Short mmCIF file of C-alpha atoms and ligand atoms in Angstrom, two decimals:
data_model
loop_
_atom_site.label_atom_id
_atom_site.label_comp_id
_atom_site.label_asym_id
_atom_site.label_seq_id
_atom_site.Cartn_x
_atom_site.Cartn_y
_atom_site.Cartn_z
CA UNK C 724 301.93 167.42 64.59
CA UNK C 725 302.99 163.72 64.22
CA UNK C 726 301.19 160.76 65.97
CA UNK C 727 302.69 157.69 66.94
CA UNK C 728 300.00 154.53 66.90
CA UNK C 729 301.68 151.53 69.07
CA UNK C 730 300.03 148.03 68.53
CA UNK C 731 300.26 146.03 71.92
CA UNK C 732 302.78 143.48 72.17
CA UNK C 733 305.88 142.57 70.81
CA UNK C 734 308.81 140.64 71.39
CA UNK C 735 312.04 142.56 72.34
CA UNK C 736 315.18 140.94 70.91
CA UNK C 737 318.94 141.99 69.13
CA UNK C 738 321.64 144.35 69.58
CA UNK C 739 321.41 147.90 69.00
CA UNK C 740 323.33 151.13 69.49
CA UNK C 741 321.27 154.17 70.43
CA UNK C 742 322.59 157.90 69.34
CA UNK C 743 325.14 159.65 71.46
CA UNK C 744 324.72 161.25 74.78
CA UNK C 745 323.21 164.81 75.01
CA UNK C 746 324.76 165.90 77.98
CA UNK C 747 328.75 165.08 76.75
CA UNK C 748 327.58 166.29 72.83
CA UNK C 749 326.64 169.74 74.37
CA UNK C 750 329.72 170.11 76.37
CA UNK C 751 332.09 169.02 73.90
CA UNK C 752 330.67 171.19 71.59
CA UNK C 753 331.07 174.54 74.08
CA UNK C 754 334.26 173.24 74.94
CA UNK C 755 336.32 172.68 72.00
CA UNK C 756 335.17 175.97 70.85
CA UNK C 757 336.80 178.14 73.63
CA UNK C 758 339.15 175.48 72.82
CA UNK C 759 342.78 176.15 71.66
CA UNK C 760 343.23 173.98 68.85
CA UNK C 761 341.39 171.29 66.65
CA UNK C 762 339.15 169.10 68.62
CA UNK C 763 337.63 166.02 66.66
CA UNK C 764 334.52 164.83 68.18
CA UNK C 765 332.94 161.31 67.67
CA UNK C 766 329.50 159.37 68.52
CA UNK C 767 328.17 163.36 68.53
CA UNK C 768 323.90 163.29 69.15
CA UNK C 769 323.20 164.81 65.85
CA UNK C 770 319.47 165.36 67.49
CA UNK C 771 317.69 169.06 67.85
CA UNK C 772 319.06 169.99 71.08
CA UNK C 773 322.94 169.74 70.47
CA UNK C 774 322.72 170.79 66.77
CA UNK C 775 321.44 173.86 67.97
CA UNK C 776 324.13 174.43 70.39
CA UNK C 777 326.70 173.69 67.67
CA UNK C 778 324.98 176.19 65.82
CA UNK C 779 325.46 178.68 68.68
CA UNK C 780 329.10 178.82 68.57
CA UNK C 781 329.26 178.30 65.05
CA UNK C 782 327.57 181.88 64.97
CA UNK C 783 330.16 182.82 67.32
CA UNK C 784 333.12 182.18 65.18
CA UNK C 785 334.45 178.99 65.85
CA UNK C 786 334.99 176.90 62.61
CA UNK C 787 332.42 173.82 62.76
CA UNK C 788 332.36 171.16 60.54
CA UNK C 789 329.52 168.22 61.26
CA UNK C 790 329.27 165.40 59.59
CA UNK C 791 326.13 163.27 61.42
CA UNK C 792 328.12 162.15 64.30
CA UNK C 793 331.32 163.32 63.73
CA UNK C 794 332.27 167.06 64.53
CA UNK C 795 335.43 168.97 63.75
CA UNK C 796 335.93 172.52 65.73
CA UNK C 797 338.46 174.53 65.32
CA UNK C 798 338.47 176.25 68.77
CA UNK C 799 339.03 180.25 69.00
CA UNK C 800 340.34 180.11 72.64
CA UNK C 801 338.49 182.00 76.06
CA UNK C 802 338.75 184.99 74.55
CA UNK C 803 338.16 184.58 70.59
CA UNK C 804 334.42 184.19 70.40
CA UNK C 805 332.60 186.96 68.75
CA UNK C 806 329.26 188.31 69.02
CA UNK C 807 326.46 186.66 67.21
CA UNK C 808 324.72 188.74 64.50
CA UNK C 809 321.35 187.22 65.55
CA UNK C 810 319.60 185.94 68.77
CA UNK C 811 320.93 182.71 69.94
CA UNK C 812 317.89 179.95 69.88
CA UNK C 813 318.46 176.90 71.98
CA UNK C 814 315.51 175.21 70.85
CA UNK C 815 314.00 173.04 73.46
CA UNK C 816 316.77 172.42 75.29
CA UNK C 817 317.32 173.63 79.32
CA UNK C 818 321.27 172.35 79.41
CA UNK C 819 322.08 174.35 76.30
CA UNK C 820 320.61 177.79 77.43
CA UNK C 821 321.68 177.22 80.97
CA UNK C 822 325.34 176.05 80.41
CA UNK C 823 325.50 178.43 77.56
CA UNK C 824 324.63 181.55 80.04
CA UNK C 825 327.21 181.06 82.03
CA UNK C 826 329.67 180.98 79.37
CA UNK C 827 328.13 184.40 77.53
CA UNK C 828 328.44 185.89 80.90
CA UNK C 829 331.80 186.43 81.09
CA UNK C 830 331.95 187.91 77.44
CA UNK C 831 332.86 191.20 76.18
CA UNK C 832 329.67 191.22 73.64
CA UNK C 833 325.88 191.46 74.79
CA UNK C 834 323.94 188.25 73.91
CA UNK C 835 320.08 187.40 73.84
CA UNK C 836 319.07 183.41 74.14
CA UNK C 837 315.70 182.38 73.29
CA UNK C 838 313.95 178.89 73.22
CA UNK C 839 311.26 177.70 71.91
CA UNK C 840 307.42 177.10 73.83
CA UNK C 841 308.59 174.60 76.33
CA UNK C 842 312.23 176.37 77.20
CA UNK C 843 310.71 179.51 77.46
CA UNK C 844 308.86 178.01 80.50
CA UNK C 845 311.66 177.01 82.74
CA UNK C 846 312.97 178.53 85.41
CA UNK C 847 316.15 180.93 85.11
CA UNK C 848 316.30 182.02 88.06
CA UNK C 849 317.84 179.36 89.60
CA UNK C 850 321.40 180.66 87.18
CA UNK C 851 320.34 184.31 86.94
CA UNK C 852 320.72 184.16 90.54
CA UNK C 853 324.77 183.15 91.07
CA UNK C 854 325.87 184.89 87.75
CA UNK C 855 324.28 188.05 89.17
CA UNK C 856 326.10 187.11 92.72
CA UNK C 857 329.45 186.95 90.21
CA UNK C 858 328.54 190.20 88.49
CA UNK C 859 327.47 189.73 85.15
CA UNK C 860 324.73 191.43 83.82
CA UNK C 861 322.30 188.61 83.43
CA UNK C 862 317.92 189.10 83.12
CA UNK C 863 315.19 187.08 81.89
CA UNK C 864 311.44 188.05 81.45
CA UNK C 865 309.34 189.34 84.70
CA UNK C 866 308.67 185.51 85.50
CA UNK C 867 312.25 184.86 85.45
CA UNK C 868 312.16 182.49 82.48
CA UNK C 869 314.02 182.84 78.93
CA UNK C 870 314.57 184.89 76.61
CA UNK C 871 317.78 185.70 78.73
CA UNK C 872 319.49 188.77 77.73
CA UNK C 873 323.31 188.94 78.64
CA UNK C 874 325.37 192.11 78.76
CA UNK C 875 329.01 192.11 79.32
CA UNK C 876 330.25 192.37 83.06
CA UNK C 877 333.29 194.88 83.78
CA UNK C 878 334.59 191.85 85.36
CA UNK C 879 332.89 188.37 87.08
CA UNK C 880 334.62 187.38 90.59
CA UNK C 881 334.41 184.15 91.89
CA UNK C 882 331.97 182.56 94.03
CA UNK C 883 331.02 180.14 97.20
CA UNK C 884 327.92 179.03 96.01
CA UNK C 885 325.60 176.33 97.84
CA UNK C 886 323.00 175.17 95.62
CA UNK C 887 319.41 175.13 96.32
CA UNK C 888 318.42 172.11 94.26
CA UNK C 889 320.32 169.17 92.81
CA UNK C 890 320.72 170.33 89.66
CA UNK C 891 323.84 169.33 86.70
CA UNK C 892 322.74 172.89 84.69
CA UNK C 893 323.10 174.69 87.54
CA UNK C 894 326.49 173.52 88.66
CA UNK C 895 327.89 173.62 85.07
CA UNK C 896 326.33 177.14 84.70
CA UNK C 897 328.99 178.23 87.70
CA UNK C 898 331.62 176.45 86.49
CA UNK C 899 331.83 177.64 83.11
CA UNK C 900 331.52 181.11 84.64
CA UNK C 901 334.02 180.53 87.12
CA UNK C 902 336.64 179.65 84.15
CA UNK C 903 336.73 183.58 83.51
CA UNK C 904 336.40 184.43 87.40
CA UNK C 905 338.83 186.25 89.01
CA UNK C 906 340.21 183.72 91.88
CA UNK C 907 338.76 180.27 93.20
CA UNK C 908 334.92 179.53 92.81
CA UNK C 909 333.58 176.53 95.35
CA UNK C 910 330.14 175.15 94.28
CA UNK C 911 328.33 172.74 96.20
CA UNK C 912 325.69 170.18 95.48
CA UNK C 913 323.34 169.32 98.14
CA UNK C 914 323.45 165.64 96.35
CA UNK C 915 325.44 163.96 93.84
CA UNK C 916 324.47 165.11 90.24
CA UNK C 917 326.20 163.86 86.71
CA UNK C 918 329.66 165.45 86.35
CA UNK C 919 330.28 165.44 83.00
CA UNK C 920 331.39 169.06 83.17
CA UNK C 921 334.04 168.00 85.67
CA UNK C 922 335.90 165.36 84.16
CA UNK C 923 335.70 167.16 80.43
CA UNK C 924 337.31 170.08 82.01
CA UNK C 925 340.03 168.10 82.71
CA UNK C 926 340.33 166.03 79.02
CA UNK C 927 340.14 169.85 77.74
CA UNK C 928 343.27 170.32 79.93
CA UNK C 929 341.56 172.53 82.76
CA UNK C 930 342.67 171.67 86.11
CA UNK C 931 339.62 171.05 88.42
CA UNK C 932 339.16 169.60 92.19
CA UNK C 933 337.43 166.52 93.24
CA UNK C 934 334.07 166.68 95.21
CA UNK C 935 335.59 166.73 98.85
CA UNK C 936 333.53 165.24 101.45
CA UNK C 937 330.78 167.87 101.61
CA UNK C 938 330.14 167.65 96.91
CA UNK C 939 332.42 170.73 96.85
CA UNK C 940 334.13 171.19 93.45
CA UNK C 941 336.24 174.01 93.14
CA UNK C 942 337.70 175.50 90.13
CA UNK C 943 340.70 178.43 89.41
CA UNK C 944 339.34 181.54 86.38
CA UNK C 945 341.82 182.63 84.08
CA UNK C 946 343.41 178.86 82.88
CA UNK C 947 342.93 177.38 79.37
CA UNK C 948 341.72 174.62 77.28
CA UNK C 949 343.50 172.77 74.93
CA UNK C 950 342.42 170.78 72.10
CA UNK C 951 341.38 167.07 72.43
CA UNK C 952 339.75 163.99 70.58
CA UNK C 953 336.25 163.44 72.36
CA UNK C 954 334.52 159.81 71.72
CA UNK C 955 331.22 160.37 73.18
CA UNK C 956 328.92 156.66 74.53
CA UNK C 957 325.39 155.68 73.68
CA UNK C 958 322.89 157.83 76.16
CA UNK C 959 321.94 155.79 78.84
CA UNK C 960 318.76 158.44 78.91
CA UNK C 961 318.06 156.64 75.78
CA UNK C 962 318.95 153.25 76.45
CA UNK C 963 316.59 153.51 78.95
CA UNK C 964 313.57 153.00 76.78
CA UNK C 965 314.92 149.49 75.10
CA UNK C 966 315.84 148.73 78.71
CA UNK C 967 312.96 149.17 80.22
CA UNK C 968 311.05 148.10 76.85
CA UNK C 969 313.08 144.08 77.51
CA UNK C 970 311.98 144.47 81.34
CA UNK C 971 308.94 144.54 80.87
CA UNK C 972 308.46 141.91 77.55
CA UNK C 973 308.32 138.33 78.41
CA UNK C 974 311.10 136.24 76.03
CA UNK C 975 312.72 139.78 75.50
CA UNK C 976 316.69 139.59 75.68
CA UNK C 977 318.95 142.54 74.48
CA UNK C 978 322.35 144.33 74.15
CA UNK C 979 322.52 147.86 73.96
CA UNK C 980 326.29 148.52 72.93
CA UNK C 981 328.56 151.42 74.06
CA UNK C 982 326.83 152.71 76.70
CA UNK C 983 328.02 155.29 79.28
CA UNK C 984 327.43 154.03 82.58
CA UNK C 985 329.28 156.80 84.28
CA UNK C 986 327.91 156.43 87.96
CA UNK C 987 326.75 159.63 88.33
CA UNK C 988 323.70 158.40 85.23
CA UNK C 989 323.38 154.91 86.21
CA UNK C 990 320.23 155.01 89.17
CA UNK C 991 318.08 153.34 86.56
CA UNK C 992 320.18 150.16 86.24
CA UNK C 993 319.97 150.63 90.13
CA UNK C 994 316.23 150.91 90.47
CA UNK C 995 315.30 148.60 87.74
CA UNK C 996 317.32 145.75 89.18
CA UNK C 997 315.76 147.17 92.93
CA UNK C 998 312.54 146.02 90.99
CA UNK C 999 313.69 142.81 89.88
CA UNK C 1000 315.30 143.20 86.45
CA UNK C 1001 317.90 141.03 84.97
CA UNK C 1002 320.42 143.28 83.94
CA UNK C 1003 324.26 142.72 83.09
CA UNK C 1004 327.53 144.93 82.44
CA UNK C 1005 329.08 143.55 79.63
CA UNK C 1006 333.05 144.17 78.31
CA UNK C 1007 333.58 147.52 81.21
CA UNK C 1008 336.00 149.18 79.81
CA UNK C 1009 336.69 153.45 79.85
CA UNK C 1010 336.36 155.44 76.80
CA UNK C 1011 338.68 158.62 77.77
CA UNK C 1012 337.31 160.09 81.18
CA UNK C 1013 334.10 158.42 80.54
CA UNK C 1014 332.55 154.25 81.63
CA UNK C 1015 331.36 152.84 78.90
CA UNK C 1016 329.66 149.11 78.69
CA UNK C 1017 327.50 147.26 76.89
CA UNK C 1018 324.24 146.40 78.47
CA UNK C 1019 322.33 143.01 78.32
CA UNK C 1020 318.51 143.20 79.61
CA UNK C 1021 316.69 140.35 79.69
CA UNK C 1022 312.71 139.73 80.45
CA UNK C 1023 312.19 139.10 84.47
CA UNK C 1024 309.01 139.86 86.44
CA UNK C 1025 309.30 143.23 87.87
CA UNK C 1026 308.17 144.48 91.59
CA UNK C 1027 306.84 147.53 93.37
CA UNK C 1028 309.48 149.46 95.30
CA UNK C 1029 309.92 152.81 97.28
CA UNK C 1030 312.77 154.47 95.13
CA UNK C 1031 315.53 155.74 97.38
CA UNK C 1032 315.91 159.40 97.25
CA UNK C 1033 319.50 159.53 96.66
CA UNK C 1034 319.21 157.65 93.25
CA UNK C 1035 316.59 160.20 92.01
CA UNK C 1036 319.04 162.48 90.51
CA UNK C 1037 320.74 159.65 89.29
CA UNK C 1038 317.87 158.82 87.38
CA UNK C 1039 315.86 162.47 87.05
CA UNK C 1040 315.66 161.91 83.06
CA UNK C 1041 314.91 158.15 83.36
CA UNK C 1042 311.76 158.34 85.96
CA UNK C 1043 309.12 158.86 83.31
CA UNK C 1044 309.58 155.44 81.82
CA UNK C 1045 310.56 153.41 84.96
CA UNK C 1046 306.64 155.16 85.79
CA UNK C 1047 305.78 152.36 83.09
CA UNK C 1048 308.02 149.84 84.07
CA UNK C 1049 306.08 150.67 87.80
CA UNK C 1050 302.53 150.32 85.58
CA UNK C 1051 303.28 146.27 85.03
CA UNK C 1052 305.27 145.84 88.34
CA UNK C 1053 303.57 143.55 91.12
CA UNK C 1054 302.69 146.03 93.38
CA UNK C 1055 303.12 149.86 94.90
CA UNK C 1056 306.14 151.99 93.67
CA UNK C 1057 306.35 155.05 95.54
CA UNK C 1058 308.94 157.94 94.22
CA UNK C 1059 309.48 160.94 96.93
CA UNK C 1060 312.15 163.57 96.42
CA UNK C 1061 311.67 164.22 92.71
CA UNK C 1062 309.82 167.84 92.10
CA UNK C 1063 312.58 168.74 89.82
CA UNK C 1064 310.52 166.52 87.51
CA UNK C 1065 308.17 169.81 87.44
CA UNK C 1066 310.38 171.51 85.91
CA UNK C 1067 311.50 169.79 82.85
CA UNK C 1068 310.48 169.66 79.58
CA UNK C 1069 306.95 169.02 80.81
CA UNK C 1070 305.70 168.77 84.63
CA UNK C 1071 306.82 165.42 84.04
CA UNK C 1072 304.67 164.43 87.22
CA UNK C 1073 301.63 165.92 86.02
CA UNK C 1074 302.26 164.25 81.69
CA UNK C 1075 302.70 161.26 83.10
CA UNK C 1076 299.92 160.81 85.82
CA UNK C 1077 297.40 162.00 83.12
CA UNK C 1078 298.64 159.71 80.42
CA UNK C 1079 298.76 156.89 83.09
CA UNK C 1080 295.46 157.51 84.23
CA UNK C 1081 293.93 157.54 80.73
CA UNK C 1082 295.52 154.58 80.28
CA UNK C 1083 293.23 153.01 82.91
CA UNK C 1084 296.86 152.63 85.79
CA UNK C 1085 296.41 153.19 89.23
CA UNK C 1086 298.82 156.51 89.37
CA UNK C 1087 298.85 158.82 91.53
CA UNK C 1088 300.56 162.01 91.77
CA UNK C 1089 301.91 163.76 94.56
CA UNK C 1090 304.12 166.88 94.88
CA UNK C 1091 307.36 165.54 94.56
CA UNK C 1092 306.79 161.90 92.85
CA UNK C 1093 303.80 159.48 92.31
CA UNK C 1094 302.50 156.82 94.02
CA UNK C 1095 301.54 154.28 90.96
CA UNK C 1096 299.68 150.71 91.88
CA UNK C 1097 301.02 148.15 89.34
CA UNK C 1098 298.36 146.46 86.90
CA UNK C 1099 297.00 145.97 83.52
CA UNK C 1100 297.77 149.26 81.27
CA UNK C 1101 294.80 149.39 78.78
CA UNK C 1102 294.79 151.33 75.44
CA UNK C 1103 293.67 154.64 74.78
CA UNK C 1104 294.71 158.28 73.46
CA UNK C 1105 297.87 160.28 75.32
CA UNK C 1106 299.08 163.92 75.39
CA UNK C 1107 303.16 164.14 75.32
CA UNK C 1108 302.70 167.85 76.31
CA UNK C 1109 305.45 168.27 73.53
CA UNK C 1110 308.17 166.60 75.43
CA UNK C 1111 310.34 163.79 73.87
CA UNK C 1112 311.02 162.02 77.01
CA UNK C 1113 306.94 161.49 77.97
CA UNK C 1114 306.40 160.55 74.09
CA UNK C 1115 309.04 157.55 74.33
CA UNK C 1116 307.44 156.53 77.54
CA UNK C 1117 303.98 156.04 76.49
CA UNK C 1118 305.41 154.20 72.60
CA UNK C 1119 307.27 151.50 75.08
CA UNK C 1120 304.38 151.31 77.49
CA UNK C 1121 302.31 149.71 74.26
CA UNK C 1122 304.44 146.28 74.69
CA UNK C 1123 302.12 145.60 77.88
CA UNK C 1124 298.96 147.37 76.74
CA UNK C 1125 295.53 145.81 76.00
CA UNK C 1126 294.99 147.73 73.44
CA UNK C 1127 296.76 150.60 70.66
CA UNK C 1128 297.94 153.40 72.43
CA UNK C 1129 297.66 156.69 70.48
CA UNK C 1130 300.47 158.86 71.31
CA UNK C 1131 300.16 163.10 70.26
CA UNK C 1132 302.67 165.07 69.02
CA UNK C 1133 305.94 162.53 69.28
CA UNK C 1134 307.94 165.24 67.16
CA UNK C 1135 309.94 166.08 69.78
CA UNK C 1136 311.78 162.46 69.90
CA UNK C 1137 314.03 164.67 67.23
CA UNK C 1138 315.59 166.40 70.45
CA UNK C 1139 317.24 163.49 71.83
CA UNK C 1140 316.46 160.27 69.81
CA UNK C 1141 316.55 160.52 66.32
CA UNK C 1142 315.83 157.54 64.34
CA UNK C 1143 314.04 155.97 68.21
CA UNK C 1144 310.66 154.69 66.16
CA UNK C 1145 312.82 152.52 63.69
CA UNK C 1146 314.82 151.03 66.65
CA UNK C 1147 311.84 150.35 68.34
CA UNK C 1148 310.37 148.64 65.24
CA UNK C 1149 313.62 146.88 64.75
CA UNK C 1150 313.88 145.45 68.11
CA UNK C 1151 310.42 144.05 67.55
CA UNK C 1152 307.38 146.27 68.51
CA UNK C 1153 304.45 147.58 66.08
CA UNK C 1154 304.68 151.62 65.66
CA UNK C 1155 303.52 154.07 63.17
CA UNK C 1156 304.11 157.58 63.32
CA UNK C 1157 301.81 159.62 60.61
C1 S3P B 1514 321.45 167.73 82.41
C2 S3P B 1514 321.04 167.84 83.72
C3 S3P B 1514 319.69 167.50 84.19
C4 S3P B 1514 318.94 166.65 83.16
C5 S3P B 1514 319.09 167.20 81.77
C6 S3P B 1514 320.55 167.20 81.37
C7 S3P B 1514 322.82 168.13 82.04
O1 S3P B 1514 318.96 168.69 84.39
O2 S3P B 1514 317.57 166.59 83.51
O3 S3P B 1514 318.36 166.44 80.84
O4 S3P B 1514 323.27 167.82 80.92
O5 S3P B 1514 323.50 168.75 82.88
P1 S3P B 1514 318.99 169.49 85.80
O6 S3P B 1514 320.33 170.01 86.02
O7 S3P B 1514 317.97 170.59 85.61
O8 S3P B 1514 318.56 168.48 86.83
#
């Protein structure tokens, strides 16, 4: 177990680059290796999560040469994978196993995916249910959570498939299925959710629809993907701890460089200025199918707000630490409309109102968000409940805290942030991780 210790105070300042994003580093990963051709990959998160997604297919025959962020794959096209000689471990992470599944669906060789304590939590259902719908052959335990066995499917058919919750894994699940569906599969997203999935499909060469008016996306089985060059941005799921970290320091000023600021991941730039923050779009510019920018935050005093729904799944990943920019806010912010936060890595509702609580902040929870007064946040001892996103949270929330926070078990920063303690202490607060 490491433990971070985070002095109060601090003054946020400088220019940083945080790692790559872990949504486009999985999916570039899976896709250059059904992939015909060479596909060089740059700005790769070279973090827990994706590395064991790379070594997934790397199992399953496609040639995969990594160095830190920059990944060569030599893809084996839709039909050259081979059947690992071991189970397939995805580690911690919910977007490899569930993307993954609907890929291993539609092969000719049985498969068995596990995860570690957290991932073998989650819910499956929610992809066991449309595979099944296409045909494959698809099961996780009794309470429908991993390890997910996978048989192969005589043949998977295509699908109209309305989902029941906003969810990016879900939709991505289908479509990867749907590339080796007989006919046209039509998903649709009761609200707007990232679509990374989409427009690599269509840098990989695979012809996909636009939303129509209703989120539809539909897709064609039996096409191809062809080789590319992949530059993948900064994570704005990471950025959004320096962000928030300059929000909330007075004197702080900052540039986060080379962000992706596709508009499907930007609600906390949305909600953060909502609550007052000074926030700017440097040099827009596109980096393949991807926004990129770089992102200037500096210090301004931050107030309560009710977060509109709609930018919740803009924001899913980003709502533990705008709970701390909430803690210092003037004010009530309320959040409805996000019980998907139950289901992450943590109940990210329940990790957070605890660790708030201890912390001596006027938080609330409710069933789908948390009602949190804004005030002093004193010092104390916090659980993480082994997920990176809550550890990060609580290490930024020390800039405005009376006294040291002690943070459990921050190991799992590895999964997304590697190397997030030194740019912490490099942008000017006091950590120690033992
Ligand atoms: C992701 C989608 C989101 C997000 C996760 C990454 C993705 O999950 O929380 O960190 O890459 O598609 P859900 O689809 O479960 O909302």
């Amino acid at each position: 177990m490491s433990v971070a210790i985070a002095k109060p105070g601090g003054s946020i300042r400088g220019t940083f680059t945080v790692p790559g994003d872990k949504s486009m580093s999985h999916r570039s990963v899976m896709f250059a290796s059904i992939a015909e051709g060479t596909s060089h990959i740059t700005g790769f998160l070279a973090g827990e999560d994706s590395l064991n997604t790379l070594s997934a297919f790397a199992s399953m025959g496609a040639t995969i040469k990594q160095d830190n962020t920059d990944v060569v794959v030599e893809g084996v096209g839709m039909y050259g994978l081979h059947a690992p000689t071991s189970d397939l471990y995805m580690g911690n992470a919910g977007t490899g196993m569930r993307l993954i599944a609907g890929l291993l669906s539609a092969q000719s060789f049985a498969t068995k995916l596990t995860g570690d304590e957290s991932l073998s939590r989650r819910p499956m259902g929610r992809i066991i249910k449309p595979l099944s719908l296409m045909g494959a052959d698809i099961a996780g335990d009794s309470a429908g959570c991993p390890p997910l066995s996978i048989s192969p499917a005589a043949t998977l058919n295509a699908i109209d498939y309305e989902l029941p919750m906003a969810s990016a894994q879900v939709k991505s699940c289908i479509l990867l299925a749907a590339l080796y569906a007989k006919g046209v599969s039509r998903v649709t997203e009761p609200a707007v959710t990232r679509d990374h999935t989409e427009r690599m499909l269509k840098t990989f060469g695979y012809p996909i629809s636009l939303p129509d008016s209703n989120g539809t996306v539909q897709v064609t089985g039996g096409g191809k993907l062809s080789a590319c060059d992949i530059d993948i941005p900064a994570d704005i799921s990471s950025a959004a701890f320096p962000m928030v970290a300059a929000c909330i320091s007075p004197g702080a000023d900052i540039t986060l460089t080379n962000v992706g600021v596709n508009p499907t991941r930007t609600g906390i730039i949305d909600i953060l200025r909502l609550m007052g923050a000074d926030i700017e779009l440097l040099n827009p510019r596109q980096s393949g199918a991807e926004p990129v920018a770089d992102i200037r935050v500096r210090y301004a005093p931050l107030h309560g707000v009710d977060i509109p729904e709609a930018l919740v799944p803009l924001a899913i990943d980003e709502l533990p630490v705008t709970f701390i920019a909430a803690s210092v806010a003037e004010g009530v912010t309320r959040v409805t409309g996000a019980e998907e936060l139950r289901v992450k890595e943590s109940d990210r509702i329940a990790s957070m109102a605890a660790g708030l609580q201890t912390l001596g902040v006027d938080a609330q929870p409710t069933p789908d968000g948390m009602v949190i007064k804004g005030g002093a946040i004193g010092g104390g001892t916090v659980d993480t409940f082994f997920d990176h996103r809550i550890a990060m949270a609580f290490c930024i929330a020390s800039l405005r805290a009376t006294a040291p926070i002690m943070v459990n078990d921050v190991q799992h920063v590895e999964t997304s942030f590697p190397g997030f303690f030194e740019l912490c202490n490099a942008q000017g607060m006091n950590l120690r991780v033992s």
